[in-house]
CSV table of C-alpha atoms and ligand atoms in Angstrom, one decimal:
chain,number,residue,atom,x,y,z
A,1,UNK,CA,82.7,135.4,109.4
A,2,UNK,CA,82.8,131.7,110.4
A,3,UNK,CA,81.7,129.2,107.8
A,4,UNK,CA,81.7,125.4,107.4
A,5,UNK,CA,82.2,123.4,104.3
A,6,UNK,CA,83.0,119.7,103.6
A,7,UNK,CA,86.0,120.4,101.3
A,8,UNK,CA,87.8,123.7,101.1
A,9,UNK,CA,89.6,124.1,97.8
A,10,UNK,CA,92.4,126.7,97.4
A,11,UNK,CA,93.0,127.8,93.8
A,12,UNK,CA,90.9,128.1,90.7
A,13,UNK,CA,93.4,126.5,88.3
A,14,UNK,CA,92.4,123.4,86.3
A,15,UNK,CA,93.0,121.3,89.4
A,16,UNK,CA,90.8,123.3,91.8
A,17,UNK,CA,87.9,123.9,89.4
A,18,UNK,CA,87.8,120.3,88.1
A,19,UNK,CA,87.8,119.0,91.6
A,20,UNK,CA,84.9,121.3,92.5
A,21,UNK,CA,82.9,119.8,89.5
A,22,UNK,CA,83.8,116.2,90.4
A,23,UNK,CA,82.7,116.8,94.1
A,24,UNK,CA,79.5,118.6,93.1
A,25,UNK,CA,78.6,115.6,90.9
A,26,UNK,CA,79.2,113.4,93.9
A,27,UNK,CA,77.0,115.5,96.1
A,28,UNK,CA,79.9,116.7,98.2
A,29,UNK,CA,79.9,120.4,99.4
A,30,UNK,CA,82.9,122.4,98.2
A,31,UNK,CA,84.1,126.0,98.3
A,32,UNK,CA,86.9,127.3,96.0
A,33,UNK,CA,89.0,130.2,97.2
A,34,UNK,CA,91.0,132.2,94.7
A,35,UNK,CA,93.3,135.1,95.3
A,36,UNK,CA,93.1,136.6,91.8
A,37,UNK,CA,90.0,138.1,90.1
A,38,UNK,CA,87.8,136.1,87.6
A,39,UNK,CA,89.1,138.4,84.8
A,40,UNK,CA,92.7,137.6,85.7
A,41,UNK,CA,92.3,133.8,85.8
A,42,UNK,CA,90.2,133.8,82.6
A,43,UNK,CA,92.9,135.7,80.7
A,44,UNK,CA,96.2,134.1,81.8
A,45,UNK,CA,97.9,132.4,78.8
A,46,UNK,CA,99.2,128.9,79.6
A,47,UNK,CA,98.7,125.4,78.3
A,48,UNK,CA,97.3,124.3,75.0
A,49,UNK,CA,97.3,120.6,74.6
A,50,UNK,CA,94.8,118.3,76.3
A,51,UNK,CA,95.2,114.5,76.4
A,52,UNK,CA,92.4,112.5,74.9
A,53,UNK,CA,91.1,111.3,78.3
A,54,UNK,CA,91.1,114.9,79.7
A,55,UNK,CA,88.8,115.9,76.9
A,56,UNK,CA,86.6,112.8,77.5
A,57,UNK,CA,86.4,113.8,81.2
A,58,UNK,CA,85.3,117.3,80.4
A,59,UNK,CA,82.7,116.0,78.0
A,60,UNK,CA,81.4,113.5,80.6
A,61,UNK,CA,81.0,116.4,83.1
A,62,UNK,CA,78.9,118.3,80.5
A,63,UNK,CA,81.7,120.8,80.0
A,64,UNK,CA,82.6,120.0,76.4
A,65,UNK,CA,80.1,121.9,74.3
A,66,UNK,CA,82.3,124.9,73.4
A,67,UNK,CA,85.4,122.7,73.3
A,68,UNK,CA,83.7,120.4,70.7
A,69,UNK,CA,82.9,123.5,68.6
A,70,UNK,CA,86.1,125.5,68.9
A,71,UNK,CA,89.0,123.2,69.8
A,72,UNK,CA,91.5,121.8,67.2
A,73,UNK,CA,91.8,118.0,67.1
A,74,UNK,CA,95.2,116.9,65.9
A,75,UNK,CA,96.1,113.6,64.5
A,76,UNK,CA,99.8,114.0,65.2
A,77,UNK,CA,102.8,116.2,65.6
A,78,UNK,CA,105.8,117.0,63.4
A,79,UNK,CA,109.4,116.7,64.7
A,80,UNK,CA,111.7,119.0,62.7
A,81,UNK,CA,115.5,118.8,62.7
A,82,UNK,CA,118.3,118.8,60.2
A,83,UNK,CA,116.1,120.8,57.8
A,84,UNK,CA,113.7,117.9,57.6
A,85,UNK,CA,110.2,117.1,58.9
A,86,UNK,CA,109.0,113.8,60.4
A,87,UNK,CA,105.3,113.3,61.1
A,88,UNK,CA,104.1,111.1,63.9
A,89,UNK,CA,100.6,109.7,63.1
A,90,UNK,CA,99.0,109.4,66.5
A,91,UNK,CA,95.8,107.4,65.6
A,92,UNK,CA,97.9,104.9,63.7
A,93,UNK,CA,100.5,104.6,66.5
A,94,UNK,CA,98.1,104.6,69.4
A,95,UNK,CA,95.1,102.7,68.2
A,96,UNK,CA,93.0,105.8,67.4
A,97,UNK,CA,93.9,108.4,69.9
A,98,UNK,CA,94.6,112.0,69.1
A,99,UNK,CA,95.2,115.3,71.1
A,100,UNK,CA,93.2,118.4,71.4
A,101,UNK,CA,94.5,122.0,71.2
A,102,UNK,CA,92.2,124.2,73.4
A,103,UNK,CA,93.7,127.0,75.5
A,104,UNK,CA,93.8,126.5,79.2
A,105,UNK,CA,92.0,129.8,79.8
A,106,UNK,CA,89.2,128.6,77.6
A,107,UNK,CA,88.9,125.5,79.8
A,108,UNK,CA,89.0,127.7,82.9
A,109,UNK,CA,86.1,129.9,81.4
A,110,UNK,CA,84.0,126.8,80.8
A,111,UNK,CA,84.7,125.4,84.3
A,112,UNK,CA,83.9,128.7,86.0
A,113,UNK,CA,80.7,129.3,84.0
A,114,UNK,CA,79.3,125.9,84.9
A,115,UNK,CA,79.8,126.2,88.7
A,116,UNK,CA,77.2,127.9,90.9
A,117,UNK,CA,78.5,131.4,91.8
A,118,UNK,CA,78.4,130.7,95.5
A,119,UNK,CA,80.9,127.8,95.1
A,120,UNK,CA,83.8,130.2,94.2
A,121,UNK,CA,85.2,133.3,95.9
A,122,UNK,CA,87.6,135.4,93.9
A,123,UNK,CA,90.0,138.0,95.2
A,124,UNK,CA,90.4,136.3,98.6
A,125,UNK,CA,93.4,137.7,100.5
A,126,UNK,CA,95.8,136.3,103.1
A,127,UNK,CA,94.9,132.6,102.8
A,128,UNK,CA,96.4,130.5,105.6
A,129,UNK,CA,95.9,126.9,106.6
A,130,UNK,CA,95.5,125.6,110.2
A,131,UNK,CA,94.8,122.4,112.2
A,132,UNK,CA,95.9,120.2,109.3
A,133,UNK,CA,96.7,117.3,111.7
A,134,UNK,CA,93.2,117.5,113.3
A,135,UNK,CA,89.8,116.3,111.9
A,136,UNK,CA,88.7,120.0,111.4
A,137,UNK,CA,91.3,121.9,109.5
A,138,UNK,CA,90.5,125.5,108.8
A,139,UNK,CA,91.3,128.0,106.1
A,140,UNK,CA,91.7,131.6,107.3
A,141,UNK,CA,91.4,134.5,104.9
A,142,UNK,CA,91.4,138.2,105.5
A,143,UNK,CA,87.6,138.0,106.1
A,144,UNK,CA,86.6,134.5,106.9
A,145,UNK,CA,87.4,131.4,108.9
A,146,UNK,CA,86.3,128.3,107.1
A,147,UNK,CA,86.0,125.1,109.0
A,148,UNK,CA,86.5,122.1,106.7
A,149,UNK,CA,86.6,118.3,106.8
A,150,UNK,CA,89.4,118.3,104.2
A,151,UNK,CA,91.5,121.0,102.4
A,152,UNK,CA,92.6,120.5,98.8
A,153,UNK,CA,95.7,122.5,98.0
A,154,UNK,CA,95.3,123.3,94.3
A,155,UNK,CA,97.1,126.6,94.5
A,156,UNK,CA,100.0,126.0,92.1
A,157,UNK,CA,103.7,126.0,92.6
A,158,UNK,CA,103.9,129.2,94.7
A,159,UNK,CA,100.7,128.8,96.7
A,160,UNK,CA,100.5,128.5,100.5
A,161,UNK,CA,99.4,124.9,100.7
A,162,UNK,CA,102.7,123.0,100.2
A,163,UNK,CA,104.4,125.6,102.4
A,164,UNK,CA,101.9,124.7,105.3
A,165,UNK,CA,103.5,121.3,105.5
A,166,UNK,CA,106.4,121.2,108.0
A,167,UNK,CA,109.7,121.5,106.0
A,168,UNK,CA,111.1,118.4,107.7
A,169,UNK,CA,108.2,116.3,106.5
A,170,UNK,CA,108.5,117.3,102.8
A,171,UNK,CA,110.1,114.8,100.4
A,172,UNK,CA,110.9,116.7,97.2
A,173,UNK,CA,112.9,116.2,94.0
A,174,UNK,CA,113.9,118.9,91.6
A,175,UNK,CA,115.9,119.8,88.6
A,176,UNK,CA,116.1,123.3,87.0
A,177,UNK,CA,117.0,123.7,83.3
A,178,UNK,CA,119.4,126.3,82.1
A,179,UNK,CA,116.9,127.7,79.6
A,180,UNK,CA,113.3,129.0,79.4
A,181,UNK,CA,110.6,129.6,76.8
A,182,UNK,CA,109.7,132.9,75.2
A,183,UNK,CA,106.1,132.5,74.2
A,184,UNK,CA,104.2,134.7,71.8
A,185,UNK,CA,100.6,135.1,70.5
A,186,UNK,CA,100.5,136.4,67.0
A,187,UNK,CA,97.6,137.5,64.8
A,188,UNK,CA,98.2,135.3,61.8
A,189,UNK,CA,96.8,132.3,59.9
A,190,UNK,CA,98.1,128.9,60.9
A,191,UNK,CA,101.4,128.0,59.2
A,192,UNK,CA,100.7,124.3,59.6
A,193,UNK,CA,97.7,122.1,60.5
A,194,UNK,CA,99.5,120.5,63.5
A,195,UNK,CA,102.2,121.3,66.1
A,196,UNK,CA,105.9,121.4,65.0
A,197,UNK,CA,108.6,120.7,67.6
A,198,UNK,CA,112.0,121.8,66.3
A,199,UNK,CA,115.5,121.0,67.5
A,200,UNK,CA,118.0,123.4,66.0
A,201,UNK,CA,121.6,124.6,66.7
A,202,UNK,CA,120.2,127.9,67.7
A,203,UNK,CA,117.8,126.3,70.2
A,204,UNK,CA,114.3,124.8,70.4
A,205,UNK,CA,111.2,126.2,68.7
A,206,UNK,CA,107.6,125.2,68.8
A,207,UNK,CA,104.8,126.1,66.5
A,208,UNK,CA,101.3,125.8,68.1
A,209,UNK,CA,98.0,127.4,67.4
A,210,UNK,CA,95.0,128.9,69.2
A,211,UNK,CA,92.5,129.7,66.5
A,212,UNK,CA,92.3,130.2,62.7
A,213,UNK,CA,93.3,133.8,63.5
A,214,UNK,CA,95.7,133.5,66.4
A,215,UNK,CA,98.9,131.4,66.6
A,216,UNK,CA,101.0,130.4,69.6
A,217,UNK,CA,104.8,130.1,69.1
A,218,UNK,CA,107.7,129.5,71.5
A,219,UNK,CA,111.4,129.8,71.3
A,220,UNK,CA,114.1,128.6,73.8
A,221,UNK,CA,115.8,131.5,75.5
A,222,UNK,CA,117.8,132.3,78.6
A,223,UNK,CA,115.3,132.1,81.5
A,224,UNK,CA,116.8,135.3,82.9
A,225,UNK,CA,116.5,137.2,79.6
A,226,UNK,CA,114.5,140.5,79.5
A,227,UNK,CA,111.6,140.8,77.1
A,228,UNK,CA,112.9,144.2,76.2
A,229,UNK,CA,115.8,142.4,74.3
A,230,UNK,CA,113.2,140.7,72.1
A,231,UNK,CA,111.9,142.9,69.4
A,232,UNK,CA,109.2,141.4,67.1
A,233,UNK,CA,111.8,141.3,64.3
A,234,UNK,CA,114.3,139.4,66.4
A,235,UNK,CA,111.6,136.8,67.4
A,236,UNK,CA,110.4,136.2,63.8
A,237,UNK,CA,114.0,136.0,62.7
A,238,UNK,CA,114.8,133.3,65.3
A,239,UNK,CA,111.6,131.4,64.5
A,240,UNK,CA,112.4,131.4,60.7
A,241,UNK,CA,115.9,130.1,61.4
A,242,UNK,CA,114.9,127.4,63.9
A,243,UNK,CA,112.0,126.1,61.8
A,244,UNK,CA,114.0,126.1,58.6
A,245,UNK,CA,113.4,123.3,56.2
A,246,UNK,CA,114.2,122.2,52.7
A,247,UNK,CA,110.6,121.4,52.1
A,248,UNK,CA,108.1,123.7,50.4
A,249,UNK,CA,106.9,125.3,53.7
A,250,UNK,CA,107.1,128.8,55.2
A,251,UNK,CA,106.2,130.4,58.4
A,252,UNK,CA,103.5,133.1,58.2
A,253,UNK,CA,104.2,136.2,60.3
A,254,UNK,CA,101.7,138.5,61.9
A,255,UNK,CA,101.4,141.2,64.6
A,256,UNK,CA,102.6,139.9,68.0
A,257,UNK,CA,100.2,141.0,70.7
A,258,UNK,CA,101.5,139.0,73.7
A,259,UNK,CA,105.0,138.0,74.9
A,260,UNK,CA,106.2,136.3,78.0
A,261,UNK,CA,109.2,134.3,79.3
A,262,UNK,CA,108.8,131.2,81.5
A,263,UNK,CA,111.6,129.4,83.3
A,264,UNK,CA,111.6,125.6,83.2
A,265,UNK,CA,111.9,123.1,86.0
A,266,UNK,CA,111.0,119.6,87.0
A,267,UNK,CA,109.7,119.2,90.6
A,268,UNK,CA,107.9,116.5,92.6
A,269,UNK,CA,106.8,116.8,96.2
A,270,UNK,CA,106.0,113.3,97.1
A,271,UNK,CA,104.4,114.4,100.3
A,272,UNK,CA,101.0,115.0,98.6
A,273,UNK,CA,99.1,114.4,101.9
A,274,UNK,CA,99.6,116.0,105.2
A,275,UNK,CA,96.9,115.1,107.7
A,276,UNK,CA,93.7,116.5,106.2
A,277,UNK,CA,95.5,118.5,103.5
A,278,UNK,CA,95.8,117.0,100.0
A,279,UNK,CA,98.0,118.7,97.4
A,280,UNK,CA,97.0,118.4,93.7
A,281,UNK,CA,98.4,119.7,90.4
A,282,UNK,CA,101.3,122.2,90.2
A,283,UNK,CA,101.2,122.6,94.0
A,284,UNK,CA,102.8,119.1,94.1
A,285,UNK,CA,104.6,118.8,90.8
A,286,UNK,CA,105.9,120.8,87.9
A,287,UNK,CA,107.0,119.6,84.5
A,288,UNK,CA,108.7,121.6,81.7
A,289,UNK,CA,106.0,122.3,79.1
A,290,UNK,CA,107.7,120.4,76.2
A,291,UNK,CA,105.7,117.2,76.9
A,292,UNK,CA,102.4,119.2,77.3
A,293,UNK,CA,101.6,117.3,80.5
A,294,UNK,CA,101.1,119.8,83.4
A,295,UNK,CA,97.4,120.4,83.1
A,296,UNK,CA,96.7,116.8,82.3
A,297,UNK,CA,98.6,115.6,85.4
A,298,UNK,CA,96.6,118.1,87.5
A,299,UNK,CA,93.4,116.7,86.1
A,300,UNK,CA,94.5,113.1,86.9
A,301,UNK,CA,95.3,114.0,90.6
A,302,UNK,CA,91.9,115.4,91.2
A,303,UNK,CA,90.1,112.5,89.6
A,304,UNK,CA,91.9,110.3,92.2
A,305,UNK,CA,91.2,112.7,95.0
A,306,UNK,CA,87.5,113.0,94.1
A,307,UNK,CA,87.2,109.2,94.0
A,308,UNK,CA,88.8,109.0,97.5
A,309,UNK,CA,86.6,111.7,99.0
A,310,UNK,CA,83.5,110.2,97.5
A,311,UNK,CA,84.3,106.9,99.1
A,312,UNK,CA,84.9,108.6,102.4
A,313,UNK,CA,81.6,110.4,102.4
A,314,UNK,CA,79.6,107.3,101.1
A,315,UNK,CA,81.1,104.6,103.3
A,316,UNK,CA,83.3,106.3,105.9
A,317,UNK,CA,86.3,104.4,104.4
A,318,UNK,CA,89.7,106.2,104.3
A,319,UNK,CA,91.6,103.6,102.3
A,320,UNK,CA,91.6,105.6,99.0
A,321,UNK,CA,92.6,108.7,100.9
A,322,UNK,CA,95.5,106.7,102.4
A,323,UNK,CA,96.7,105.6,99.0
A,324,UNK,CA,96.1,109.0,97.2
A,325,UNK,CA,99.7,110.0,97.0
A,326,UNK,CA,101.0,106.6,95.9
A,327,UNK,CA,98.3,106.3,93.2
A,328,UNK,CA,99.0,109.8,91.8
A,329,UNK,CA,102.8,109.5,92.0
A,330,UNK,CA,102.9,106.5,89.6
A,331,UNK,CA,101.4,108.7,86.8
A,332,UNK,CA,103.3,111.8,87.9
A,333,UNK,CA,106.7,110.2,87.6
A,334,UNK,CA,105.8,108.9,84.2
A,335,UNK,CA,104.8,112.4,83.2
A,336,UNK,CA,108.0,113.8,84.7
A,337,UNK,CA,110.1,111.2,82.8
A,338,UNK,CA,108.4,112.0,79.5
A,339,UNK,CA,108.6,115.8,80.0
A,340,UNK,CA,112.3,115.6,80.9
A,341,UNK,CA,112.9,113.3,77.9
A,342,UNK,CA,111.2,115.6,75.4
A,343,UNK,CA,112.9,118.6,76.9
A,344,UNK,CA,116.5,117.2,76.9
A,345,UNK,CA,115.9,115.7,73.4
A,346,UNK,CA,114.8,118.9,71.8
A,347,UNK,CA,116.7,121.8,73.6
A,348,UNK,CA,120.1,123.1,73.0
A,349,UNK,CA,122.0,122.9,76.3
A,350,UNK,CA,125.5,124.4,76.3
A,351,UNK,CA,126.3,122.7,79.6
A,352,UNK,CA,126.0,119.3,77.9
A,353,UNK,CA,129.1,117.6,76.5
A,354,UNK,CA,129.3,117.2,72.8
A,355,UNK,CA,128.9,113.5,73.4
A,356,UNK,CA,125.5,114.0,75.0
A,357,UNK,CA,124.5,116.3,72.1
A,358,UNK,CA,125.3,113.5,69.6
A,359,UNK,CA,123.3,111.0,71.7
A,360,UNK,CA,120.2,113.3,71.4
A,361,UNK,CA,120.7,113.4,67.6
A,362,UNK,CA,121.0,109.6,67.6
A,363,UNK,CA,117.8,109.4,69.7
A,364,UNK,CA,115.9,111.7,67.2
A,365,UNK,CA,117.2,109.6,64.3
A,366,UNK,CA,116.0,106.5,66.1
A,367,UNK,CA,112.6,107.9,66.9
A,368,UNK,CA,111.9,108.9,63.2
A,369,UNK,CA,113.2,105.6,61.8
A,370,UNK,CA,111.6,103.1,64.3
A,371,UNK,CA,107.9,102.4,64.5
A,372,UNK,CA,108.4,101.1,68.1
A,373,UNK,CA,110.2,104.3,69.2
A,374,UNK,CA,107.4,106.4,67.6
A,375,UNK,CA,104.8,104.3,69.4
A,376,UNK,CA,106.5,104.9,72.8
A,377,UNK,CA,106.6,108.7,72.2
A,378,UNK,CA,103.0,108.8,70.9
A,379,UNK,CA,101.6,106.7,73.7
A,380,UNK,CA,103.0,109.2,76.2
A,381,UNK,CA,102.1,112.3,74.3
A,382,UNK,CA,98.4,111.4,73.8
A,383,UNK,CA,98.3,110.4,77.5
A,384,UNK,CA,98.8,107.1,79.3
A,385,UNK,CA,95.5,105.2,80.1
A,386,UNK,CA,93.5,106.9,82.9
A,387,UNK,CA,90.2,105.6,84.3
A,388,UNK,CA,87.7,108.2,85.5
B,401,RFL,P1,97.5,126.7,88.5
B,401,RFL,O1,96.9,126.7,87.1
B,401,RFL,O2,98.8,127.4,88.7
B,401,RFL,O3,96.4,127.3,89.5
B,401,RFL,C1,96.7,127.6,90.8
B,401,RFL,C2,95.7,128.7,91.2
B,401,RFL,O4,95.9,128.9,92.6
B,401,RFL,C3,95.8,130.3,92.9
B,401,RFL,N1,96.5,130.7,94.1
B,401,RFL,C4,95.9,131.1,95.2
B,401,RFL,N2,94.6,131.2,95.5
B,401,RFL,C5,94.3,131.6,96.8
B,401,RFL,N3,95.2,132.0,97.7
B,401,RFL,C6,96.6,131.9,97.4
B,401,RFL,N4,97.5,132.3,98.3
B,401,RFL,C7,96.9,131.4,96.1
B,401,RFL,N5,98.1,131.2,95.5
B,401,RFL,C8,97.9,130.8,94.3
B,401,RFL,C9,96.4,130.9,91.6
B,401,RFL,O5,96.1,132.3,91.4
B,401,RFL,C10,95.9,130.0,90.5
B,401,RFL,O6,94.6,130.5,90.0
B,401,RFL,O7,97.7,125.2,89.0
B,401,RFL,P2,96.9,123.8,88.6
B,401,RFL,O8,95.4,124.0,88.8
B,401,RFL,O9,97.6,122.8,89.3
B,401,RFL,O10,97.1,123.7,87.1
B,401,RFL,C11,98.3,123.4,86.5
B,401,RFL,C12,98.4,124.0,85.1
B,401,RFL,O11,98.1,125.3,85.1
B,401,RFL,C13,99.8,123.8,84.5
B,401,RFL,O12,100.4,122.5,84.8
B,401,RFL,C14,99.8,123.9,83.0
B,401,RFL,O13,99.6,125.3,82.6
B,401,RFL,C15,101.2,123.5,82.4
B,401,RFL,N6,101.3,123.7,80.9
B,401,RFL,C16,100.7,122.7,80.1
B,401,RFL,N7,100.0,121.7,80.6
B,401,RFL,C17,99.5,120.8,79.7
B,401,RFL,O14,98.9,119.8,80.1
B,401,RFL,N8,99.5,121.0,78.3
B,401,RFL,C18,100.2,122.0,77.8
B,401,RFL,O15,100.2,122.2,76.6
B,401,RFL,C19,100.9,122.9,78.6
B,401,RFL,N9,101.5,124.0,78.1
B,401,RFL,C20,101.9,124.8,80.4
B,401,RFL,C21,102.1,124.9,79.0
B,401,RFL,C22,102.4,125.8,81.2
B,401,RFL,C23,103.1,126.9,80.7
B,401,RFL,N10,103.6,127.9,81.5
B,401,RFL,C24,103.2,129.2,81.4
B,401,RFL,C25,104.3,127.5,82.7
B,401,RFL,C26,102.7,126.0,78.4
B,401,RFL,C27,103.3,127.0,79.3
B,401,RFL,C28,104.0,128.1,78.6
B,402,PHB,C1,100.7,125.4,73.6
B,402,PHB,O1,100.0,125.5,72.6
B,402,PHB,O2,100.7,126.4,74.4
B,402,PHB,C2,101.6,124.3,73.9
B,402,PHB,C3,101.7,123.3,73.0
B,402,PHB,C4,102.5,122.2,73.2
B,402,PHB,C5,103.4,122.2,74.3
B,402,PHB,C6,103.3,123.3,75.2
B,402,PHB,C7,102.5,124.3,75.0
B,402,PHB,O3,104.2,121.2,74.5
């Protein structure tokens, strides 16, 4: 079937769905195509931390009702190393900002539920992009040919959009880390009222939460490791050791009902525009999760893209489309820097020289003893200023 739409969006991650909402608000017609089912996208476990402005954006779009009721609002994080804890007080350090812990799949559920059903097609197969250097790019699927004014490639790191750009036109930067995260969901009460990021000789550990009944925890592991090597006992044992402290604190265990391993990379594709194709979110950039930035950077991209498309349809002006990549890349590189910093600061990396390891320890000591250093970390963690 042949169809026509102003903006064809590929992918129902946070980038694609938020863009659909922003365009709908601006009166621009959009259609979102997703290869997976609604059930699959609504149950995939990923991010947890939303920056303050991301939450404000969701609320301004009328998407914050359940979030306001169910999310956890955190006034800081704890850094744990050398058997000690160091609390960073975000409102004090940032002039009142805090972060919100609300699972990505809950955001996805809220975004999907609030879009008209005919704006999203799930289970779409064989998506391919054509005519990107013309005024009428098309998206072909197994069943349809969709004629668009613009295509938004919001299809994540492995999606077809970035791959549709000629290889010799792509400007990319990448570093791959020699470790990954084993993430679990456990049925247990919270062990702490905020997140704990731990650096330990045995490797990094992170204590996060999902609800009063479900906790999210991560441990650094070999990215090529097999989940079969990780019994529940072994996971709890590692968590106890890596989160050890001389304080009166203990980790509460509970049945583990979900486990997965993710590899970690930093990646930026600076070619975020190719003709009438615009890349946004993980399709254009990846950060390791230690800085909790990926979803927030995806949201920032589509705010910039929606503004540029709104101007095009209102005034026929392409200036904001022309500056789209440059505008986004400024924030993206700051997010990349912060995510790389938090990752190298907190993980054990056997490929590093002992000298570098001591530098990380000195860095941690500096952070917990200097108000200025804490402010720099907090300002990035809660999210750099973003107008929407
Ligand atoms: P997504 O979420 O990957 O969505 C892409 C969508 O495109 C679909 N797709 C296709 N659709 C049609 N045809 C095709 N051929 C397609 N190929 C792919 C996919 O099915 C999918 O639905 O990208 P988006 O929208 O750019 O969003 C990015 C975020 O998902 C990601 O950056 C975050 O999850 C990163 N992240 C975190 N970000 C934060 O801001 N705060 C956090 O606390 C945080 N924690 C995390 C994280 C990511 C993690 N993992 C699993 C990598 C914790 C973890 C463990
Ligand atoms: C999470 O709760 O999933 C989470 C929290 C903080 C991070 C990454 C992930 O840095």
